[in-house]
Amino acid sequence: MTALYIILGIIAFFVLILSIKVAVTVHYEDDIELSVKWLFLNIKILPKKEKEEKKKKEPKKKKEEKPKEESEIVKEPKKKKQDNMFVRFYRNRGVAGVVQLLKDTAKAVGGMFKRIGRAFLFEELFISLTVGAGDSAETALKYGKTCSAAFPAMGLIVSTMRVKKYSIEINPDFLNGTNGAKLHTKISVRPIKLINAVIIVAFELLFKVVVKLLKHSKAPKPDVEKQHNI
């Protein structure tokens, strides 16, 4: 019983650790800043600190290989190409079987990406754009095109993803005609949700695709009567 309690305790510990969310913060204005936070760890990935240039190591000289004597060179006999399992599956099940196999695969993979997408939470998503051009007319035209592209894109993100706080603002610069962009987002995810999505798709692929592929890709057995006649 003690061993069982230890195993259950270890499983519970890992489940607890993997249930703690990982937060990724991205901020862009003049330069991009990227950091990852998990538990008490706060790792700054970008911008990278300048590192001293490492001395280039001289390439090692390759040892001269002695030419093999004619007697030592032995040519391997060419192996006959054998049909792989996909070819055999096509021969056994036909086009309809292959199409169904592809549909099952696409459904499983699509479900995995959907689950992974829903596992992420945009805690903050703030975008600010400044649009300018050569003159006022061009600026107004560019401003309209930017709005017609940016607002629907933000709406799609909000409707399909989990977003907590968000805002987008687009301002035309009629005076200076400058262009600029600011982005701040904080995305969090619990690793256990990603693992669950991968495990689910693995089982779906195993039972709906791999088993079917192995079952119907067996080579046909030789006819016993034909062998006796030969």
Tab-separated table of N, CA and C in Angstrom, residues 87-168:
chain	number	residue	atom	x	y	z
A	87	VAL	N	0.368	1.646	-49.964
A	87	VAL	CA	0.021	1.082	-51.267
A	87	VAL	C	-0.873	-0.128	-51.100
A	88	ARG	N	-0.540	-0.992	-50.138
A	88	ARG	CA	-1.359	-2.183	-49.895
A	88	ARG	C	-2.754	-1.795	-49.401
A	89	PHE	N	-2.820	-0.742	-48.563
A	89	PHE	CA	-4.127	-0.277	-48.086
A	89	PHE	C	-4.979	0.204	-49.253
A	90	TYR	N	-4.363	0.927	-50.183
A	90	TYR	CA	-5.096	1.419	-51.355
A	90	TYR	C	-5.607	0.255	-52.206
A	91	ARG	N	-4.771	-0.764	-52.378
A	91	ARG	CA	-5.187	-1.915	-53.184
A	91	ARG	C	-6.328	-2.684	-52.527
A	92	ASN	N	-6.312	-2.756	-51.185
A	92	ASN	CA	-7.335	-3.522	-50.476
A	92	ASN	C	-8.640	-2.755	-50.298
A	93	ARG	N	-8.557	-1.439	-50.063
A	93	ARG	CA	-9.746	-0.653	-49.730
A	93	ARG	C	-10.191	0.297	-50.837
A	94	GLY	N	-9.286	0.571	-51.796
A	94	GLY	CA	-9.673	1.431	-52.899
A	94	GLY	C	-9.660	2.911	-52.539
A	95	VAL	N	-10.157	3.734	-53.468
A	95	VAL	CA	-10.148	5.183	-53.288
A	95	VAL	C	-11.037	5.600	-52.111
A	96	ALA	N	-12.210	4.974	-51.989
A	96	ALA	CA	-13.137	5.328	-50.908
A	96	ALA	C	-12.505	5.103	-49.534
A	97	GLY	N	-11.757	4.010	-49.386
A	97	GLY	CA	-11.089	3.726	-48.116
A	97	GLY	C	-10.025	4.752	-47.788
A	98	VAL	N	-9.252	5.161	-48.793
A	98	VAL	CA	-8.201	6.166	-48.595
A	98	VAL	C	-8.816	7.508	-48.212
A	99	VAL	N	-9.897	7.893	-48.907
A	99	VAL	CA	-10.574	9.162	-48.611
A	99	VAL	C	-11.105	9.178	-47.177
A	100	GLN	N	-11.706	8.069	-46.740
A	100	GLN	CA	-12.232	7.983	-45.383
A	100	GLN	C	-11.112	8.063	-44.352
A	101	LEU	N	-9.979	7.422	-44.671
A	101	LEU	CA	-8.824	7.467	-43.778
A	101	LEU	C	-8.317	8.903	-43.629
A	102	LEU	N	-8.261	9.623	-44.748
A	102	LEU	CA	-7.826	11.025	-44.702
A	102	LEU	C	-8.815	11.883	-43.914
A	103	LYS	N	-10.105	11.611	-44.067
A	103	LYS	CA	-11.125	12.365	-43.322
A	103	LYS	C	-10.980	12.141	-41.814
A	104	ASP	N	-10.755	10.883	-41.414
A	104	ASP	CA	-10.587	10.578	-39.988
A	104	ASP	C	-9.347	11.274	-39.425
A	105	THR	N	-8.271	11.277	-40.219
A	105	THR	CA	-7.041	11.939	-39.781
A	105	THR	C	-7.247	13.443	-39.632
A	106	ALA	N	-7.869	14.060	-40.638
A	106	ALA	CA	-8.105	15.506	-40.602
A	106	ALA	C	-9.016	15.897	-39.439
A	107	LYS	N	-10.026	15.063	-39.172
A	107	LYS	CA	-10.961	15.341	-38.073
A	107	LYS	C	-10.242	15.298	-36.726
A	108	ALA	N	-9.385	14.297	-36.551
A	108	ALA	CA	-8.662	14.165	-35.285
A	108	ALA	C	-7.688	15.314	-35.080
A	109	VAL	N	-6.918	15.650	-36.120
A	109	VAL	CA	-5.939	16.736	-36.016
A	109	VAL	C	-6.639	18.085	-35.843
A	110	GLY	N	-7.742	18.288	-36.586
A	110	GLY	CA	-8.501	19.527	-36.448
A	110	GLY	C	-9.063	19.699	-35.047
A	111	GLY	N	-9.550	18.609	-34.463
A	111	GLY	CA	-10.050	18.665	-33.092
A	111	GLY	C	-8.952	19.005	-32.105
A	112	MET	N	-7.734	18.502	-32.356
A	112	MET	CA	-6.613	18.806	-31.472
A	112	MET	C	-6.299	20.301	-31.506
A	113	PHE	N	-6.214	20.893	-32.713
A	113	PHE	CA	-5.904	22.312	-32.818
A	113	PHE	C	-7.003	23.168	-32.196
A	114	LYS	N	-8.251	22.719	-32.305
A	114	LYS	CA	-9.357	23.462	-31.701
A	114	LYS	C	-9.234	23.449	-30.180
A	115	ARG	N	-8.918	22.271	-29.625
A	115	ARG	CA	-8.759	22.179	-28.169
A	115	ARG	C	-7.571	23.009	-27.705
A	116	ILE	N	-6.473	22.973	-28.470
A	116	ILE	CA	-5.294	23.754	-28.094
A	116	ILE	C	-5.598	25.245	-28.151
A	117	GLY	N	-6.323	25.674	-29.197
A	117	GLY	CA	-6.677	27.082	-29.314
A	117	GLY	C	-7.523	27.564	-28.146
A	118	ARG	N	-8.458	26.727	-27.682
A	118	ARG	CA	-9.308	27.096	-26.553
A	118	ARG	C	-8.575	27.017	-25.221
A	119	ALA	N	-7.410	26.359	-25.219
A	119	ALA	CA	-6.645	26.260	-23.976
A	119	ALA	C	-5.928	27.566	-23.651
A	120	PHE	N	-5.657	28.387	-24.678
A	120	PHE	CA	-4.962	29.654	-24.473
A	120	PHE	C	-5.956	30.744	-24.070
A	121	LEU	N	-5.538	31.610	-23.164
A	121	LEU	CA	-6.353	32.737	-22.717
A	121	LEU	C	-5.579	34.032	-22.934
A	122	PHE	N	-6.168	34.940	-23.713
A	122	PHE	CA	-5.589	36.270	-23.880
A	122	PHE	C	-6.063	37.115	-22.697
A	123	GLU	N	-5.230	37.240	-21.687
A	123	GLU	CA	-5.592	38.057	-20.532
A	123	GLU	C	-5.593	39.539	-20.900
A	124	GLU	N	-4.688	39.942	-21.770
A	124	GLU	CA	-4.623	41.327	-22.233
A	124	GLU	C	-4.271	41.331	-23.713
A	125	LEU	N	-4.954	42.147	-24.481
A	125	LEU	CA	-4.658	42.301	-25.903
A	125	LEU	C	-4.975	43.744	-26.303
A	126	PHE	N	-3.941	44.571	-26.365
A	126	PHE	CA	-4.098	45.987	-26.665
A	126	PHE	C	-3.271	46.330	-27.907
A	127	ILE	N	-3.921	46.943	-28.871
A	127	ILE	CA	-3.265	47.314	-30.128
A	127	ILE	C	-3.544	48.783	-30.415
A	128	SER	N	-2.497	49.507	-30.801
A	128	SER	CA	-2.633	50.922	-31.168
A	128	SER	C	-1.855	51.159	-32.459
A	129	LEU	N	-2.532	51.705	-33.466
A	129	LEU	CA	-1.916	51.942	-34.772
A	129	LEU	C	-2.035	53.411	-35.152
A	130	THR	N	-0.991	53.935	-35.759
A	130	THR	CA	-0.998	55.284	-36.323
A	130	THR	C	-0.758	55.173	-37.807
A	131	VAL	N	-1.636	55.779	-38.601
A	131	VAL	CA	-1.584	55.623	-40.049
A	131	VAL	C	-1.364	56.988	-40.694
A	132	GLY	N	-0.396	57.059	-41.601
A	132	GLY	CA	-0.128	58.302	-42.314
A	132	GLY	C	0.367	58.022	-43.715
A	133	ALA	N	0.302	59.047	-44.569
A	133	ALA	CA	0.765	58.907	-45.957
A	133	ALA	C	1.277	60.276	-46.435
A	134	GLY	N	1.431	60.423	-47.747
A	134	GLY	CA	2.006	61.641	-48.305
A	134	GLY	C	1.150	62.876	-48.084
A	135	ASP	N	-0.146	62.795	-48.348
A	135	ASP	CA	-1.044	63.935	-48.147
A	135	ASP	C	-2.298	63.465	-47.424
A	136	SER	N	-3.210	64.386	-47.187
A	136	SER	CA	-4.416	64.089	-46.405
A	136	SER	C	-5.304	63.057	-47.095
A	137	ALA	N	-5.430	63.172	-48.431
A	137	ALA	CA	-6.294	62.242	-49.163
A	137	ALA	C	-5.752	60.818	-49.076
A	138	GLU	N	-4.451	60.653	-49.269
A	138	GLU	CA	-3.837	59.321	-49.179
A	138	GLU	C	-3.914	58.782	-47.762
A	139	THR	N	-3.737	59.678	-46.779
A	139	THR	CA	-3.836	59.259	-45.375
A	139	THR	C	-5.235	58.748	-45.063
A	140	ALA	N	-6.265	59.474	-45.537
A	140	ALA	CA	-7.645	59.050	-45.299
A	140	ALA	C	-7.940	57.707	-45.958
A	141	LEU	N	-7.419	57.520	-47.175
A	141	LEU	CA	-7.634	56.257	-47.885
A	141	LEU	C	-6.935	55.105	-47.164
A	142	LYS	N	-5.713	55.352	-46.741
A	142	LYS	CA	-4.958	54.322	-46.027
A	142	LYS	C	-5.607	54.014	-44.674
A	143	TYR	N	-6.114	55.042	-44.020
A	143	TYR	CA	-6.791	54.873	-42.739
A	143	TYR	C	-8.031	53.983	-42.899
A	144	GLY	N	-8.802	54.217	-43.961
A	144	GLY	CA	-9.992	53.404	-44.208
A	144	GLY	C	-9.643	51.953	-44.478
A	145	LYS	N	-8.617	51.704	-45.269
A	145	LYS	CA	-8.199	50.336	-45.568
A	145	LYS	C	-7.710	49.619	-44.307
A	146	THR	N	-6.971	50.352	-43.479
A	146	THR	CA	-6.455	49.757	-42.240
A	146	THR	C	-7.596	49.375	-41.305
A	147	CYS	N	-8.583	50.265	-41.178
A	147	CYS	CA	-9.737	49.980	-40.312
A	147	CYS	C	-10.533	48.785	-40.819
A	148	SER	N	-10.727	48.715	-42.134
A	148	SER	CA	-11.514	47.620	-42.714
A	148	SER	C	-10.823	46.267	-42.557
A	149	ALA	N	-9.505	46.277	-42.345
A	149	ALA	CA	-8.776	45.015	-42.153
A	149	ALA	C	-8.573	44.692	-40.676
A	150	ALA	N	-8.282	45.712	-39.860
A	150	ALA	CA	-7.894	45.477	-38.468
A	150	ALA	C	-9.082	45.126	-37.575
A	151	PHE	N	-10.191	45.861	-37.706
A	151	PHE	CA	-11.333	45.612	-36.810
A	151	PHE	C	-11.970	44.232	-37.020
A	152	PRO	N	-12.199	43.787	-38.272
A	152	PRO	CA	-12.703	42.415	-38.438
A	152	PRO	C	-11.738	41.350	-37.915
A	153	ALA	N	-10.416	41.603	-38.070
A	153	ALA	CA	-9.433	40.644	-37.562
A	153	ALA	C	-9.509	40.541	-36.041
A	154	MET	N	-9.651	41.683	-35.372
A	154	MET	CA	-9.794	41.666	-33.916
A	154	MET	C	-11.094	40.975	-33.519
A	155	GLY	N	-12.165	41.226	-34.261
A	155	GLY	CA	-13.441	40.563	-33.979
A	155	GLY	C	-13.356	39.053	-34.118
A	156	LEU	N	-12.606	38.584	-35.118
A	156	LEU	CA	-12.428	37.143	-35.307
A	156	LEU	C	-11.669	36.528	-34.147
A	157	ILE	N	-10.623	37.217	-33.679
A	157	ILE	CA	-9.845	36.713	-32.545
A	157	ILE	C	-10.711	36.625	-31.303
A	158	VAL	N	-11.491	37.665	-31.049
A	158	VAL	CA	-12.323	37.712	-29.843
A	158	VAL	C	-13.426	36.652	-29.880
A	159	SER	N	-13.969	36.397	-31.070
A	159	SER	CA	-15.073	35.442	-31.184
A	159	SER	C	-14.618	33.980	-31.174
A	160	THR	N	-13.402	33.725	-31.621
A	160	THR	CA	-12.926	32.337	-31.708
A	160	THR	C	-12.000	31.940	-30.567
A	161	MET	N	-11.313	32.918	-29.972
A	161	MET	CA	-10.384	32.637	-28.882
A	161	MET	C	-10.984	33.129	-27.570
A	162	ARG	N	-10.347	32.756	-26.492
A	162	ARG	CA	-10.753	33.244	-25.172
A	162	ARG	C	-9.968	34.523	-24.869
A	163	VAL	N	-10.664	35.653	-24.844
A	163	VAL	CA	-10.027	36.954	-24.634
A	163	VAL	C	-10.698	37.633	-23.450
A	164	LYS	N	-9.894	38.086	-22.487
A	164	LYS	CA	-10.420	38.704	-21.268
A	164	LYS	C	-10.517	40.225	-21.421
A	165	LYS	N	-9.409	40.890	-21.667
A	165	LYS	CA	-9.371	42.339	-21.860
A	165	LYS	C	-8.767	42.640	-23.224
A	166	TYR	N	-9.397	43.517	-23.971
A	166	TYR	CA	-8.871	43.846	-25.297
A	166	TYR	C	-9.323	45.236	-25.722
A	167	SER	N	-8.544	45.836	-26.595
A	167	SER	CA	-8.914	47.115	-27.200
A	167	SER	C	-8.037	47.333	-28.424
A	168	ILE	N	-8.572	48.038	-29.397
A	168	ILE	CA	-7.815	48.393	-30.589
A	168	ILE	C	-8.187	49.818	-30.977
